[in-house]
């Protein structure tokens, strides 16, 4: 295998097809509720706190937090499609969540304005430049108030190294199938993903490349960005079934504080 990846893949892939291919993880409301339970166990979140859901996708965590009375939410994501999706869901529910379409490396948000920054659902490691994730963490630290907390939920790279299989497929529904081809190239997993409709044929043929971190590497990057009291919990398995959930299989949750 030698999967060729467009370095700008992450600017293009997060649309309605992503909501199909990753539905088992990101469109399962029960799973989102469990993830928010865990966030609330790990961080001292209070109803008056300002929370930034960085790389928040279609807003599932922000919406769930708002539903639970944490109404000081802002969500930022690069994908216009996902931001629009989040906006229509928030409008239907009359939830006042601030939604921003922008690059997480440069949020444009005021310094020291949030009590918590969340980076959830494996949203690091997308940009080809090796320092990109460090820039996202520095930006998170800038917008955090003193004594504020960051929580990062990403795939556990050590588990990926141990268990990655070169091919995987699953049926989304009676009509659609997702097939993935993957290879570990240094610290990145390069992948090709075909989405097929049994009736209509090929829906999408795309590639992507994601940097992985072992628990110690994630902790070191957070410490380098200036976070203190860094703690990584690397036994988070969101799905009850043993299926192949790609990067959402075995995750780690890391917290750190700006002192
Ligand atoms: C796998 S999705 C997870 C979304 C959400 N956190 C969740 O758990 O449902 C990753 C998201 O990160 C966003 N993303 C990745 N890099 C980004 C960047 N540099 N700036 C803003 N958003 C980014 C993508 O647009 C995508 O919506």
Coordinates of C-alpha atoms and ligand atoms in Angstrom, one line a residue:
X1 CA 0.0 0.0 0.0
X2 CA 1.1 3.5 -0.5
X3 CA -1.9 5.8 0.1
X4 CA -1.5 9.3 -1.4
X5 CA -3.2 11.9 0.8
X6 CA -4.1 15.5 -0.1
X7 CA -2.7 17.5 2.9
X8 CA -5.8 19.7 2.9
X9 CA -8.2 16.6 3.3
X10 CA -9.4 17.8 6.7
X11 CA -10.8 21.0 5.1
X12 CA -13.0 19.0 2.8
X13 CA -14.1 15.7 4.4
X14 CA -16.3 16.9 7.3
X15 CA -19.7 17.1 5.6
X16 CA -22.9 15.0 5.3
X17 CA -20.9 11.9 4.3
X18 CA -18.8 12.1 7.5
X19 CA -22.0 12.1 9.5
X20 CA -22.8 8.8 7.8
X21 CA -19.4 7.1 8.0
X22 CA -18.9 8.1 11.6
X23 CA -22.5 7.9 12.7
X24 CA -21.9 4.9 15.0
X25 CA -19.7 7.3 17.1
X26 CA -20.8 10.8 16.5
X27 CA -24.5 10.4 15.9
X28 CA -25.3 8.1 18.8
X29 CA -27.0 10.3 21.4
X30 CA -26.5 7.8 24.2
X31 CA -22.8 7.7 23.6
X32 CA -22.6 11.5 23.6
X33 CA -24.5 11.5 26.9
X34 CA -21.9 9.1 28.3
X35 CA -19.1 11.2 27.1
X36 CA -20.5 14.3 28.7
X37 CA -21.0 12.4 32.0
X38 CA -17.3 11.6 31.9
X39 CA -16.4 15.2 31.1
X40 CA -18.4 16.3 34.1
X41 CA -16.7 13.7 36.3
X42 CA -13.3 14.8 35.2
X43 CA -13.6 18.6 35.2
X44 CA -15.1 20.9 37.8
X45 CA -17.7 22.5 35.5
X46 CA -20.2 24.9 37.0
X47 CA -23.4 26.2 35.3
X48 CA -22.0 29.8 35.1
X49 CA -18.7 28.6 33.4
X50 CA -17.7 29.5 29.9
X51 CA -16.9 26.4 27.8
X52 CA -15.2 26.3 24.5
X53 CA -15.8 23.2 22.4
X54 CA -12.9 23.4 20.0
X55 CA -13.1 21.4 16.8
X56 CA -16.7 20.6 18.0
X57 CA -18.0 19.2 14.7
X58 CA -21.7 19.2 14.5
X59 CA -22.0 20.3 18.1
X60 CA -23.1 17.2 19.8
X61 CA -21.3 17.9 23.1
X62 CA -22.2 21.6 23.1
X63 CA -25.8 20.8 22.6
X64 CA -25.8 18.1 25.4
X65 CA -24.0 20.4 27.8
X66 CA -26.5 23.2 27.1
X67 CA -29.4 20.7 27.7
X68 CA -27.9 20.0 31.1
X69 CA -27.8 23.7 32.1
X70 CA -24.3 24.6 31.1
X71 CA -25.4 27.5 28.9
X72 CA -22.1 29.4 28.5
X73 CA -21.0 27.4 25.4
X74 CA -19.1 28.4 22.4
X75 CA -18.3 25.9 19.6
X76 CA -15.7 26.4 16.9
X77 CA -15.0 24.2 13.9
X78 CA -13.5 24.6 10.5
X79 CA -16.3 22.8 8.6
X80 CA -19.0 25.2 7.4
X81 CA -21.3 22.2 6.8
X82 CA -21.0 21.0 10.4
X83 CA -21.3 24.5 11.9
X84 CA -24.5 25.0 9.8
X85 CA -25.8 21.6 11.0
X86 CA -25.1 22.6 14.6
X87 CA -26.8 26.0 14.1
X88 CA -30.0 24.4 12.8
X89 CA -30.1 22.0 15.7
X90 CA -29.5 24.7 18.2
X91 CA -32.2 26.9 16.6
X92 CA -34.7 24.1 16.8
X93 CA -34.1 23.7 20.5
X94 CA -33.7 27.4 21.1
X95 CA -30.2 26.8 22.6
X96 CA -28.0 30.0 22.5
X97 CA -24.7 28.5 21.7
X98 CA -22.1 30.7 20.0
X99 CA -21.0 29.0 16.8
X100 CA -17.8 30.0 15.0
X101 CA -16.4 28.7 11.7
X102 CA -12.6 29.1 11.9
X103 CA -9.3 27.4 12.3
X104 CA -8.5 26.2 15.8
X105 CA -5.0 27.4 15.5
X106 CA -6.2 31.0 15.4
X107 CA -9.7 31.3 16.9
X108 CA -9.9 35.1 17.1
X109 CA -11.4 34.7 20.6
X110 CA -10.3 37.0 23.4
X111 CA -7.5 35.8 25.7
X112 CA -8.4 34.4 29.2
X113 CA -12.1 34.2 28.4
X114 CA -13.0 30.5 29.0
X115 CA -13.1 28.3 32.1
X116 CA -12.8 25.1 30.1
X117 CA -11.6 24.1 26.6
X118 CA -12.7 20.7 25.3
X119 CA -11.1 19.0 22.3
X120 CA -13.2 15.9 21.8
X121 CA -13.8 13.0 19.5
X122 CA -10.3 12.6 18.1
X123 CA -9.9 16.1 16.6
X124 CA -6.1 16.5 16.7
X125 CA -3.5 15.2 14.3
X126 CA -5.1 16.2 11.1
X127 CA -2.8 18.9 9.8
X128 CA 0.3 17.7 8.0
X129 CA 2.7 20.3 9.6
X130 CA 4.1 18.6 12.7
X131 CA 3.7 21.7 14.9
X132 CA 0.0 22.2 14.1
X133 CA -1.4 20.4 17.2
X134 CA 1.0 22.3 19.5
X135 CA -0.3 25.6 18.0
X136 CA -3.9 24.4 18.7
X137 CA -2.9 23.7 22.3
X138 CA -1.2 27.1 22.6
X139 CA -4.3 28.8 21.4
X140 CA -6.4 26.8 23.8
X141 CA -4.1 28.0 26.6
X142 CA -4.3 31.6 25.5
X143 CA -8.1 31.7 25.6
X144 CA -8.3 29.9 28.9
X145 CA -8.7 31.9 32.1
X146 CA -6.1 31.3 34.8
X147 CA -6.9 28.1 36.7
X148 CA -9.0 27.0 33.6
X149 CA -8.9 23.4 32.4
X150 CA -8.4 21.7 29.1
X151 CA -9.7 18.2 28.3
X152 CA -8.6 16.3 25.2
X153 CA -10.1 13.1 24.0
X154 CA -8.1 11.4 21.2
X155 CA -7.3 7.9 20.0
X156 CA -4.7 6.1 22.0
X157 CA -1.8 5.8 19.6
X158 CA -0.2 2.9 21.4
X159 CA -3.4 0.9 20.9
X160 CA -3.5 1.9 17.3
X161 CA 0.1 0.7 16.8
X162 CA -0.8 -2.7 18.5
X163 CA -4.1 -3.4 16.8
X164 CA -4.4 -1.6 13.4
X165 CA -5.7 -3.9 10.7
X166 CA -5.0 -2.9 7.1
X167 CA -8.7 -3.3 6.0
X168 CA -12.0 -2.9 7.7
X169 CA -15.6 -2.4 6.5
X170 CA -19.0 -2.0 8.0
X171 CA -22.6 -1.5 6.9
X172 CA -24.1 1.9 7.8
X173 CA -27.6 0.7 6.9
X174 CA -29.3 -1.6 4.5
X175 CA -27.9 0.3 1.5
X176 CA -24.6 1.8 2.4
X177 CA -21.2 0.3 3.2
X178 CA -17.9 1.9 4.4
X179 CA -14.6 0.2 3.4
X180 CA -11.3 1.4 4.9
X181 CA -7.7 0.7 3.9
X182 CA -5.1 1.9 6.4
X183 CA -1.4 1.9 6.9
X184 CA 0.9 3.1 9.7
X185 CA 3.5 5.4 8.3
X186 CA 5.8 6.6 11.1
X187 CA 3.5 8.5 13.5
X188 CA 0.6 8.8 11.1
X189 CA -2.1 6.5 9.9
X190 CA -2.9 7.0 6.2
X191 CA -6.2 5.8 5.1
X192 CA -8.4 5.4 2.1
X193 CA -12.2 5.3 2.6
X194 CA -14.8 4.2 0.1
X195 CA -18.4 4.8 0.8
X196 CA -20.7 2.6 -1.4
X197 CA -24.4 2.5 -2.0
X198 CA -25.6 -1.0 -3.0
X199 CA -28.2 0.7 -5.2
X200 CA -26.3 3.7 -6.6
X201 CA -22.6 2.7 -6.6
X202 CA -19.7 4.8 -5.3
X203 CA -20.7 7.7 -3.1
X204 CA -17.2 8.8 -2.1
X205 CA -13.6 7.8 -2.5
X206 CA -11.4 9.8 -0.1
X207 CA -8.1 9.7 1.7
X208 CA -6.9 11.1 5.0
X209 CA -3.9 11.0 7.3
X210 CA -4.0 11.3 11.1
X211 CA -1.1 11.8 13.5
X212 CA -1.3 9.5 16.5
X213 CA 0.0 10.1 20.0
X214 CA 1.0 7.6 22.7
X215 CA -0.3 8.6 26.2
X216 CA 3.2 9.9 27.2
X217 CA 3.6 11.9 24.0
X218 CA 0.2 13.6 24.4
X219 CA 1.1 14.5 28.0
X220 CA 4.5 15.9 26.9
X221 CA 2.9 18.0 24.2
X222 CA 0.4 19.4 26.8
X223 CA 3.2 20.2 29.2
X224 CA 5.3 21.8 26.5
X225 CA 2.3 24.1 25.7
X226 CA 2.4 25.1 29.4
X227 CA -0.4 23.0 31.0
X228 CA 0.2 21.8 34.5
X229 CA -1.3 18.9 36.5
X230 CA -1.5 16.9 33.3
X231 CA -3.2 13.5 33.7
X232 CA -4.0 11.0 31.0
X233 CA -6.5 8.2 31.4
X234 CA -6.1 5.7 28.6
X235 CA -8.7 3.1 29.2
X236 CA -11.7 4.9 27.6
X237 CA -13.7 2.6 25.4
X238 CA -16.9 4.3 24.4
X239 CA -18.6 1.4 22.4
X240 CA -19.9 -1.6 24.1
X241 CA -19.6 -3.8 21.0
X242 CA -16.2 -5.0 19.8
X243 CA -16.5 -3.7 16.2
X244 CA -13.9 -1.7 14.4
X245 CA -14.7 2.0 15.1
X246 CA -11.5 3.3 13.4
X247 CA -10.0 6.1 15.5
X248 CA -12.9 6.0 18.0
X249 CA -12.0 2.4 19.2
X250 CA -9.7 3.0 22.1
X251 CA -9.3 6.6 23.3
X252 CA -7.5 8.5 26.0
X253 CA -8.8 11.4 28.0
X254 CA -6.2 13.9 29.1
X255 CA -6.7 16.9 31.3
X256 CA -4.4 19.8 32.2
X257 CA -4.7 23.1 33.9
X258 CA -3.5 26.7 33.2
X259 CA -2.0 28.0 36.4
Ligands
LIG1 C1 -13.8 13.6 14.2 S1 -14.5 15.2 14.2 C2 -15.0 15.3 15.9 C3 -16.0 16.4 16.1 C4 -16.5 16.6 17.5 N1 -15.5 17.0 18.4 C5 -17.2 15.3 18.0 O1 -16.7 14.7 18.9 O2 -18.3 15.0 17.4 C6 -13.1 16.3 14.1 C7 -13.5 17.8 13.9 O3 -12.3 18.6 14.0 C8 -12.4 19.7 13.1 N2 -11.1 20.2 13.0 C9 -10.0 19.5 12.7 N3 -8.9 20.4 12.7 C10 -9.4 21.6 12.9 C11 -8.9 22.9 12.9 N4 -7.6 23.1 12.7 N5 -9.7 24.0 13.1 C12 -11.0 23.8 13.3 N6 -11.6 22.6 13.3 C13 -10.8 21.5 13.1 C14 -13.0 19.1 11.9 O4 -13.6 20.0 11.1 C15 -14.1 18.1 12.5 O5 -15.3 18.6 12.6

